[in-house]
PDB file of C-alpha atoms in Angstrom:
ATOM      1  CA  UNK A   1     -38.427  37.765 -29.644  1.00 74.00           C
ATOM      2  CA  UNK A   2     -36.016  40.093 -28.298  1.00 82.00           C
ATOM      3  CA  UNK A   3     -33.879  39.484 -25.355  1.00 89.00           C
ATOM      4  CA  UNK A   4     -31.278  40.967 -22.912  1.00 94.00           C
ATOM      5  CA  UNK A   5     -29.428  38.751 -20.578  1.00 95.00           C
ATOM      6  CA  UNK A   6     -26.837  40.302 -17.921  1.00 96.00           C
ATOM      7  CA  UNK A   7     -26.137  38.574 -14.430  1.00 96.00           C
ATOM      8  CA  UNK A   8     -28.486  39.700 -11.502  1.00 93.00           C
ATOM      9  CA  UNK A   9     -25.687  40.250  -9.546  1.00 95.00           C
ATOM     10  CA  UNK A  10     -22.270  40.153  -8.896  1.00 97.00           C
ATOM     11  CA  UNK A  11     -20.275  41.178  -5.836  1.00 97.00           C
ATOM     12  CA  UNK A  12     -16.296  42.740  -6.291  1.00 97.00           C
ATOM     13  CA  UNK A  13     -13.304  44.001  -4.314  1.00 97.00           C
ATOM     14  CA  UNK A  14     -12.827  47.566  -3.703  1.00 97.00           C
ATOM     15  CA  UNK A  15      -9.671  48.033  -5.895  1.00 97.00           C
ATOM     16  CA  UNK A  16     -10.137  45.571  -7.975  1.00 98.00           C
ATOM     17  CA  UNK A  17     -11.657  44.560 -11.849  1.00 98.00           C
ATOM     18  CA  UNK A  18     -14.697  43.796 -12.285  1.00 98.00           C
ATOM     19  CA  UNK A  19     -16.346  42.294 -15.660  1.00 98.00           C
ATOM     20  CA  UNK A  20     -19.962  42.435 -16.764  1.00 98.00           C
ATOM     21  CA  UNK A  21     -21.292  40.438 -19.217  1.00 98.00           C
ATOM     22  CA  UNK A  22     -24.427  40.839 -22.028  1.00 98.00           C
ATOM     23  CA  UNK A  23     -25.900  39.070 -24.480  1.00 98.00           C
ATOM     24  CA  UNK A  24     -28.358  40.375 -26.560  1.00 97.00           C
ATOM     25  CA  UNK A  25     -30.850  39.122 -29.748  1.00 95.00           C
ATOM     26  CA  UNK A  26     -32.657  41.586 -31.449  1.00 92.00           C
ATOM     27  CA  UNK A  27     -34.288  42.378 -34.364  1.00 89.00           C
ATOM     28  CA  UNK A  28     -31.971  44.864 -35.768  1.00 91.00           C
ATOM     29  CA  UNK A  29     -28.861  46.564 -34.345  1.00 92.00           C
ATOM     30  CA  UNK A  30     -28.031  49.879 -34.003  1.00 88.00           C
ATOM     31  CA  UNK A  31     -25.720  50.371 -31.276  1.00 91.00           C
ATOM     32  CA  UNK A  32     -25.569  48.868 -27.461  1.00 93.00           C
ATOM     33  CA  UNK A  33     -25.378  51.316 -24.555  1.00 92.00           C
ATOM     34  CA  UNK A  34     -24.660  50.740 -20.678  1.00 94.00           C
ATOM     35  CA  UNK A  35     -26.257  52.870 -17.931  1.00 92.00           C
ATOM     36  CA  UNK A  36     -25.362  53.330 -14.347  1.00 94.00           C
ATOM     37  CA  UNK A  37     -28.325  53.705 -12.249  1.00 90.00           C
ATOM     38  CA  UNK A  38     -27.864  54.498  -8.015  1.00 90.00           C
ATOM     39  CA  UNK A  39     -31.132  53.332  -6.742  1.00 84.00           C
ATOM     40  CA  UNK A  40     -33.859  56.001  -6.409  1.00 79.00           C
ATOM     41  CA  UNK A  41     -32.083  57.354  -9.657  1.00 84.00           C
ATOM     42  CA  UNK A  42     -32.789  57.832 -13.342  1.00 83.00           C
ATOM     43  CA  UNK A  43     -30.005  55.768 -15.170  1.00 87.00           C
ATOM     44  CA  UNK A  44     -26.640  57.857 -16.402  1.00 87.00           C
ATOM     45  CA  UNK A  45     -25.195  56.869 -19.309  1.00 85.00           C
ATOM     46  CA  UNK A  46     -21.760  55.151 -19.116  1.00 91.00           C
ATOM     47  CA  UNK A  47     -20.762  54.150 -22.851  1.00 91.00           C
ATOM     48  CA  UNK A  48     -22.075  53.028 -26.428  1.00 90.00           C
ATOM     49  CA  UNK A  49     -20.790  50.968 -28.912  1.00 93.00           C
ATOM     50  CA  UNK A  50     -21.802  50.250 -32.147  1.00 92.00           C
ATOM     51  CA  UNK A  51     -18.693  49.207 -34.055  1.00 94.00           C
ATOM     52  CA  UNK A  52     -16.874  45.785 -32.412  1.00 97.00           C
ATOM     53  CA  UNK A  53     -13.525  46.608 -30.147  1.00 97.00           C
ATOM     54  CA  UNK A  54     -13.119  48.140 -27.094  1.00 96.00           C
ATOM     55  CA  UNK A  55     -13.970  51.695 -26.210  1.00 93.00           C
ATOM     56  CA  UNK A  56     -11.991  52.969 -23.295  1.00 93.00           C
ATOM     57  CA  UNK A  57     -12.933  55.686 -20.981  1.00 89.00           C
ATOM     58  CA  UNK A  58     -11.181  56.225 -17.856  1.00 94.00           C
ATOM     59  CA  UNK A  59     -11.681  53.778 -15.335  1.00 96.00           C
ATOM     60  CA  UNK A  60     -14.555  52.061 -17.873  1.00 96.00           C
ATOM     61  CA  UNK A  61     -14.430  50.402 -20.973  1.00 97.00           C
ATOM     62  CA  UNK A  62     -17.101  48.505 -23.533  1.00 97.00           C
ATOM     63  CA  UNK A  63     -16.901  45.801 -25.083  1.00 98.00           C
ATOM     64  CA  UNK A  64     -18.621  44.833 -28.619  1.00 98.00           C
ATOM     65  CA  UNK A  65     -18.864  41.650 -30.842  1.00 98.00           C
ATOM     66  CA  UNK A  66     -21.953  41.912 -32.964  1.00 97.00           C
ATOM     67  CA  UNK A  67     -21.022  38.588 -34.721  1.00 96.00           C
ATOM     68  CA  UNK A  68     -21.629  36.945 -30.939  1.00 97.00           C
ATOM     69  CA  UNK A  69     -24.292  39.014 -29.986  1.00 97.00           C
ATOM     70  CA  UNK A  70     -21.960  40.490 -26.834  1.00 97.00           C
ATOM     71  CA  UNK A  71     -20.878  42.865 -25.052  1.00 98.00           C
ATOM     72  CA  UNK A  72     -19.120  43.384 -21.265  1.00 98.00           C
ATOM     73  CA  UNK A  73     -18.329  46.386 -19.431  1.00 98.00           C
ATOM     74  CA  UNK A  74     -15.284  46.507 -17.399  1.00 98.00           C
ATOM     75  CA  UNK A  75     -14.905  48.418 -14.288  1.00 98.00           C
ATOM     76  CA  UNK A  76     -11.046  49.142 -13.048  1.00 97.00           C
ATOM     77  CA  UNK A  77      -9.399  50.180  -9.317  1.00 97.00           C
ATOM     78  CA  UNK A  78     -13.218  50.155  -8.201  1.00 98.00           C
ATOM     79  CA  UNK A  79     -14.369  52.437  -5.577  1.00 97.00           C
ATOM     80  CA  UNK A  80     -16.942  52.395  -3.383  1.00 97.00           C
ATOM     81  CA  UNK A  81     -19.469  54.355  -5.316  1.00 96.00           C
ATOM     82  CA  UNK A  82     -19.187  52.231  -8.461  1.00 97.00           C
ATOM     83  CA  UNK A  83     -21.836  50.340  -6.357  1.00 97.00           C
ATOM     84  CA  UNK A  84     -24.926  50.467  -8.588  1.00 95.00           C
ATOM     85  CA  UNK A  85     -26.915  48.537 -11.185  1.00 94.00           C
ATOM     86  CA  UNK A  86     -25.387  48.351 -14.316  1.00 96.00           C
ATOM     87  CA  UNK A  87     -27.710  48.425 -17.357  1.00 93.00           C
ATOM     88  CA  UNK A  88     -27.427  47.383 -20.776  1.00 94.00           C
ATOM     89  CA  UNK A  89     -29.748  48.435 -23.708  1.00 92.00           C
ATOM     90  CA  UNK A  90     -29.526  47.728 -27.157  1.00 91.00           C
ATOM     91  CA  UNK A  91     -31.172  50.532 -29.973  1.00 86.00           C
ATOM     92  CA  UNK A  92     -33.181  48.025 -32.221  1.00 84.00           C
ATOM     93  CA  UNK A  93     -34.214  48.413 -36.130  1.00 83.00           C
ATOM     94  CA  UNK A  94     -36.550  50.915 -35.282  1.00 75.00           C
ATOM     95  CA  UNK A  95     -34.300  52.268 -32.813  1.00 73.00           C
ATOM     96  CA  UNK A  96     -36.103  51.999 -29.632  1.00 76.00           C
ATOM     97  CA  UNK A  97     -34.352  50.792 -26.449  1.00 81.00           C
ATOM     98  CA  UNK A  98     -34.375  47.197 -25.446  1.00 85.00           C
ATOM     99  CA  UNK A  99     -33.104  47.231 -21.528  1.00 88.00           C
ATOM    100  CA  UNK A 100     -31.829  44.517 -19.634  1.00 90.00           C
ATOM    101  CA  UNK A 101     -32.918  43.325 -16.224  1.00 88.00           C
ATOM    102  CA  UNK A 102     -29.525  45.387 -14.717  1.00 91.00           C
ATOM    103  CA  UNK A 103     -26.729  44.112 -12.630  1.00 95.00           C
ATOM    104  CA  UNK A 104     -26.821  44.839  -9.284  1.00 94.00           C
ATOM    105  CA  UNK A 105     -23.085  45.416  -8.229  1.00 97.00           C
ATOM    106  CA  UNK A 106     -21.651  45.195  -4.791  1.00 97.00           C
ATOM    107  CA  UNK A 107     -18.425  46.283  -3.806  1.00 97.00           C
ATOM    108  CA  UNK A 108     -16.983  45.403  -0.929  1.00 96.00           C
ATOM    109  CA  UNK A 109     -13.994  47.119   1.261  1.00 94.00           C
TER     110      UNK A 109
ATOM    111  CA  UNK B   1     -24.054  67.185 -22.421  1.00 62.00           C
ATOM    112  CA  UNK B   2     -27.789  67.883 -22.261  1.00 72.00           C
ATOM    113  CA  UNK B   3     -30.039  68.606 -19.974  1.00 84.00           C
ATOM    114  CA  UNK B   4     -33.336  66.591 -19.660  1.00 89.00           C
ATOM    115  CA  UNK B   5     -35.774  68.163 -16.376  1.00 92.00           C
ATOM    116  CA  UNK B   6     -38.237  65.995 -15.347  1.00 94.00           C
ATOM    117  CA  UNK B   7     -40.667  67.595 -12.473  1.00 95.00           C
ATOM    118  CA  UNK B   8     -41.497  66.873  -9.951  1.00 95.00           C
ATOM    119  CA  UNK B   9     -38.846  64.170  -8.123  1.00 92.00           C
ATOM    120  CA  UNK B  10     -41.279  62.859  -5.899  1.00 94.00           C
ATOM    121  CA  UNK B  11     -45.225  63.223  -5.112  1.00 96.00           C
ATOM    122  CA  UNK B  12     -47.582  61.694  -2.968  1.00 97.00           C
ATOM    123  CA  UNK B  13     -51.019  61.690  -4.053  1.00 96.00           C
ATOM    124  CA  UNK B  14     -54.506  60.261  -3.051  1.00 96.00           C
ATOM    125  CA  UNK B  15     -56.108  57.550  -4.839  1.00 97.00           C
ATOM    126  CA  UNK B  16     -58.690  58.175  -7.565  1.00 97.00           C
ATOM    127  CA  UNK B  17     -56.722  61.536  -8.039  1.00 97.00           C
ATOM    128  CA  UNK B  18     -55.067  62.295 -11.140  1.00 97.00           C
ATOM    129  CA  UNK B  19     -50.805  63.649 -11.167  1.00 97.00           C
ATOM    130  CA  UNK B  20     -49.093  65.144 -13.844  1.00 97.00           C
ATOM    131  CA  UNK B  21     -45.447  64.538 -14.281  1.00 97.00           C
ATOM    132  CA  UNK B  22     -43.231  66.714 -16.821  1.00 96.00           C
ATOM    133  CA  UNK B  23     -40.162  66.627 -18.877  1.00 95.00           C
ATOM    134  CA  UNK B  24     -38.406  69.633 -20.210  1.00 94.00           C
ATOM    135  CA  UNK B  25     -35.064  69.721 -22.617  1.00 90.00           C
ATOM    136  CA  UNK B  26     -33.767  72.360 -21.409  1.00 90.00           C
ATOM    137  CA  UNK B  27     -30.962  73.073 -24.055  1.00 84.00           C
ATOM    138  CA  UNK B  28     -32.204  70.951 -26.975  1.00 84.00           C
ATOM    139  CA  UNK B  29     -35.484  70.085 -29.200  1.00 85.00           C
ATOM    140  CA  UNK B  30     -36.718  67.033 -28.618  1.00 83.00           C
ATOM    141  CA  UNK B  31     -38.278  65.518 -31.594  1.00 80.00           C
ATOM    142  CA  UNK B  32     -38.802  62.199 -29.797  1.00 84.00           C
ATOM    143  CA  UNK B  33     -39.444  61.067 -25.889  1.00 89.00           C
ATOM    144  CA  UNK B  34     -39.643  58.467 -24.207  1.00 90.00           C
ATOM    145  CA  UNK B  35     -41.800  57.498 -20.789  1.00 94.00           C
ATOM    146  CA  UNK B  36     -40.697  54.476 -18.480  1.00 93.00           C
ATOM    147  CA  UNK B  37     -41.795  52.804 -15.332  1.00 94.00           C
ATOM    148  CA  UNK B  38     -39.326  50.873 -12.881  1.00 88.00           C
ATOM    149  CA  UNK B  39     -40.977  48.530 -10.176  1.00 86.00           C
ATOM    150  CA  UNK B  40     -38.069  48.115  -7.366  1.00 80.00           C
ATOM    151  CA  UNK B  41     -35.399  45.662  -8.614  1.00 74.00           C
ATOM    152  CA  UNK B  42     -37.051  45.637 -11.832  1.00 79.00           C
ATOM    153  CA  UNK B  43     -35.199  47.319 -15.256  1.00 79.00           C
ATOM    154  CA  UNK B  44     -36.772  50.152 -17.033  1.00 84.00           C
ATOM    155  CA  UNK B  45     -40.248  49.315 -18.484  1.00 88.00           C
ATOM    156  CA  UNK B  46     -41.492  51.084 -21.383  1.00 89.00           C
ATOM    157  CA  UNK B  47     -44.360  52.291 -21.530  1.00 94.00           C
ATOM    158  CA  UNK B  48     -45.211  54.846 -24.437  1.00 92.00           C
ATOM    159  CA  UNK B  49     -43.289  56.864 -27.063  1.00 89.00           C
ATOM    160  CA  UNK B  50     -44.461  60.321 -27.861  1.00 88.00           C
ATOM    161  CA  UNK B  51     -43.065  62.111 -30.839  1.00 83.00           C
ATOM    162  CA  UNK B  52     -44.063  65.986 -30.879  1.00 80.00           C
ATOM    163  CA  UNK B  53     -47.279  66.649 -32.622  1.00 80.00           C
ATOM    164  CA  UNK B  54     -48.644  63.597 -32.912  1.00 82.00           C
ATOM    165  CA  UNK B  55     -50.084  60.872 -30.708  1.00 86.00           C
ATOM    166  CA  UNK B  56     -48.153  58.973 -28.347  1.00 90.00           C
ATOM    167  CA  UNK B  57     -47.229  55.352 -29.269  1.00 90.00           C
ATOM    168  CA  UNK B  58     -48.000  52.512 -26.207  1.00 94.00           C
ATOM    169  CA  UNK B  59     -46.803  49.699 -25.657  1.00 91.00           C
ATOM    170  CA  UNK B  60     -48.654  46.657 -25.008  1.00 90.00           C
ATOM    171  CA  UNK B  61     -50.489  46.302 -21.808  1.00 92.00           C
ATOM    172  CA  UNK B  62     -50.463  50.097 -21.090  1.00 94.00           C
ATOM    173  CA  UNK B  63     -53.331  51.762 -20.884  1.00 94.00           C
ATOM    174  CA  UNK B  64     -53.758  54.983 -23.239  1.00 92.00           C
ATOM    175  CA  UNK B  65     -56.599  56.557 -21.374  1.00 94.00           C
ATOM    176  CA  UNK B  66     -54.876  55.767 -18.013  1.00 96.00           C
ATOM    177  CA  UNK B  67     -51.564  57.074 -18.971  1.00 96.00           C
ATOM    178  CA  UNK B  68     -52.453  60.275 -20.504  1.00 95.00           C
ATOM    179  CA  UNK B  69     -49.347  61.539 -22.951  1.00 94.00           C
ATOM    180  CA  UNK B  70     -48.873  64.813 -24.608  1.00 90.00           C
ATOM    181  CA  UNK B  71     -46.120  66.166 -26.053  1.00 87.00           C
ATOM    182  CA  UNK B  72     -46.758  69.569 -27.770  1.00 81.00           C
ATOM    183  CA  UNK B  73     -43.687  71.058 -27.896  1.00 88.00           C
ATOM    184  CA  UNK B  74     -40.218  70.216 -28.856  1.00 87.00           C
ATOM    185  CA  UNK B  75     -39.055  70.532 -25.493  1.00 90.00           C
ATOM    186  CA  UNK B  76     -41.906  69.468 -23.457  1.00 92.00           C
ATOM    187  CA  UNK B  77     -43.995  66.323 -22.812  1.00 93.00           C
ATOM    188  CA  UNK B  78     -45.921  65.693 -20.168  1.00 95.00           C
ATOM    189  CA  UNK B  79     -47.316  62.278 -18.388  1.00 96.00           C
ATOM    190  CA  UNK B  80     -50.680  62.447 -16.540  1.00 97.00           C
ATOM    191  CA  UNK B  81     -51.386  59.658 -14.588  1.00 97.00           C
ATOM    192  CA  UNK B  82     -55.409  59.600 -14.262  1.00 97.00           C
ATOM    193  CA  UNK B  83     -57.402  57.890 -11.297  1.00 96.00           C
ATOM    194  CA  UNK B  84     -54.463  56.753  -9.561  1.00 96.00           C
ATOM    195  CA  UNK B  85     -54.567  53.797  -7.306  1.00 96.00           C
ATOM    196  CA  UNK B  86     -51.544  52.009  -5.249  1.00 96.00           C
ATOM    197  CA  UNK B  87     -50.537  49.546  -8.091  1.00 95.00           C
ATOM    198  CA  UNK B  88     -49.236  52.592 -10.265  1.00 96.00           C
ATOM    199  CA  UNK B  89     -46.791  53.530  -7.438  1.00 95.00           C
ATOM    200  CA  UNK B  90     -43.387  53.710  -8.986  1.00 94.00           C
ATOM    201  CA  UNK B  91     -40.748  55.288 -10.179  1.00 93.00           C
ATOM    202  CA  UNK B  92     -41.119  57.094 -13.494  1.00 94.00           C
ATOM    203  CA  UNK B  93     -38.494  58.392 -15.844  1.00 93.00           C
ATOM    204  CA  UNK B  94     -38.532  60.171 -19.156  1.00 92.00           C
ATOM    205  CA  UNK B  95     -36.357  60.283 -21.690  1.00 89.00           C
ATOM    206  CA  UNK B  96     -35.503  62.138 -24.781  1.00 86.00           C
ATOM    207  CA  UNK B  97     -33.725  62.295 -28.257  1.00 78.00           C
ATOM    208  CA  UNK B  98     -32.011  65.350 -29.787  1.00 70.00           C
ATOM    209  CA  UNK B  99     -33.333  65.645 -33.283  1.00 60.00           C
ATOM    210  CA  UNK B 100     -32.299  63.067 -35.678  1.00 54.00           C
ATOM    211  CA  UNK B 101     -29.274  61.569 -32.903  1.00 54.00           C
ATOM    212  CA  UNK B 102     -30.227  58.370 -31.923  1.00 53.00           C
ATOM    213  CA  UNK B 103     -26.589  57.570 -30.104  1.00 60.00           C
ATOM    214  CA  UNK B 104     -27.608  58.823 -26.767  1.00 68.00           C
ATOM    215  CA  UNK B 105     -30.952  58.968 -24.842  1.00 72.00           C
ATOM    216  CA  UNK B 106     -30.839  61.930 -22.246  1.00 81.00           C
ATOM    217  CA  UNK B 107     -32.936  60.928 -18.728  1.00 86.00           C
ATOM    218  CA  UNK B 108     -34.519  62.703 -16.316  1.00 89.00           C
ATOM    219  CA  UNK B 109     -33.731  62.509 -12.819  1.00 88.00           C
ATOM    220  CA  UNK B 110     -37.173  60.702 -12.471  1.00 91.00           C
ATOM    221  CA  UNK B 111     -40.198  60.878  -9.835  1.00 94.00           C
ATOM    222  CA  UNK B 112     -40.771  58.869  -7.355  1.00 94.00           C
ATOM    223  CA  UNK B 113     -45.275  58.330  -7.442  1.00 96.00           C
ATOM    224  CA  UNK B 114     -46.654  57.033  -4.056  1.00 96.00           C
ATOM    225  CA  UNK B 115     -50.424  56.603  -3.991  1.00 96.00           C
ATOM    226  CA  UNK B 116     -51.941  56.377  -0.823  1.00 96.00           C
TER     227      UNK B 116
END
């Protein structure tokens, strides 16, 4: 079957890094995406990756290893309002979404 | 980047009444969307895929006659929600693909269903 895994939660520093993991198994591959979501909000989308290495942008950056089935997104100097669920979906064969459960991130002052 | 509409944001409605939900592109054809329900805490759940023209594809457990999906233009679908009852309260979102790009899915800002 196909499967998502990404922490339930995590709880940071505001100012610091914070690291969030996925692992994924699917039937097919065609890229990995991760999603903010506020609650009461549709999901914004953050980053995709479909080539392994590290795609930078701004305070965010993605992480792939399709060999490991893996991928982290890494949040820098966070702020208050990077306080969110953090969602990652990977685009199978037939290039529907496969969503994780989300990571519910706290920051804290 | 573009624009996805999804109307309206929140609605209240009686049970055994029936509430249609839309989603627009507003600056793009849509050749494929996407309907999802979230349950608090809970990730996105899909629940059918509708590519214009044809019938809507659903996935297991959902049901078709329930859930009533049509998308008959490139740039609209709509989600109609038939005989609703307090167990379909949630939060529903649409999304949507630009033609043949698959890198991106644009959302809608979602509505919020409560049936009372």
């Amino acid at each position: 079957g196909q499967n998502i895994d990404q922490p339930t939660e995590m709880t940071a520093t505001e100012g610091a890094i914070v690291q969030i993991n996925c692992t994924y198994q699917t039937s097919g591959f065609n890229g990995l995406f991760w999603y903010q979501q506020h609650a009461g909000e549709a999901p914004t989308f953050l980053s995709y990756n479909v080539l392994d290495g590290l795609e930078e942008k701004g305070r965010f950056s993605s992480f792939l290893s399709r060999s490991k089935g893996y991928s982290y997104l890494l949040l820098k100097e966070l702020q208050m309002k990077d306080s969110a669920s953090y969602l990652c979906a990977v685009s199978d064969s037939n290039y529907q979404l496969i969503w994780g459960a989300g990571t519910k991130l706290i920051i804290k002052p | 980047g573009a624009v996805v509409s999804q109307h309206p944001s929140r609605v209240i409605c009686k049970s055994g009444t029936s509430v249609k939900i839309e989603c627009r592109s507003l600056d793009f054809q849509a050749t494929t969307m996407f309907w999802y329900r979230q349950f608090p805490k809970q990730s996105l759940m899909l629940m059918a895929t509708s590519n214009e023209g044809s019938k809507a594809t659903y996935e297991q457990g959902v049901e078709k006659d329930k859930f009533l999906i049509n998308h008959a233009s490139l740039t609209l679908s709509t989600l109609t929600v038939t005989s609703a009852h307090p167990e379909d309260s949630s939060f529903y979102i649409c999304s949507a693909l630009e033609g043949g790009r698959h890198t991106e899915a644009f959302f809608g800002q979602g509505t919020r269903l409560t049936v009372v």
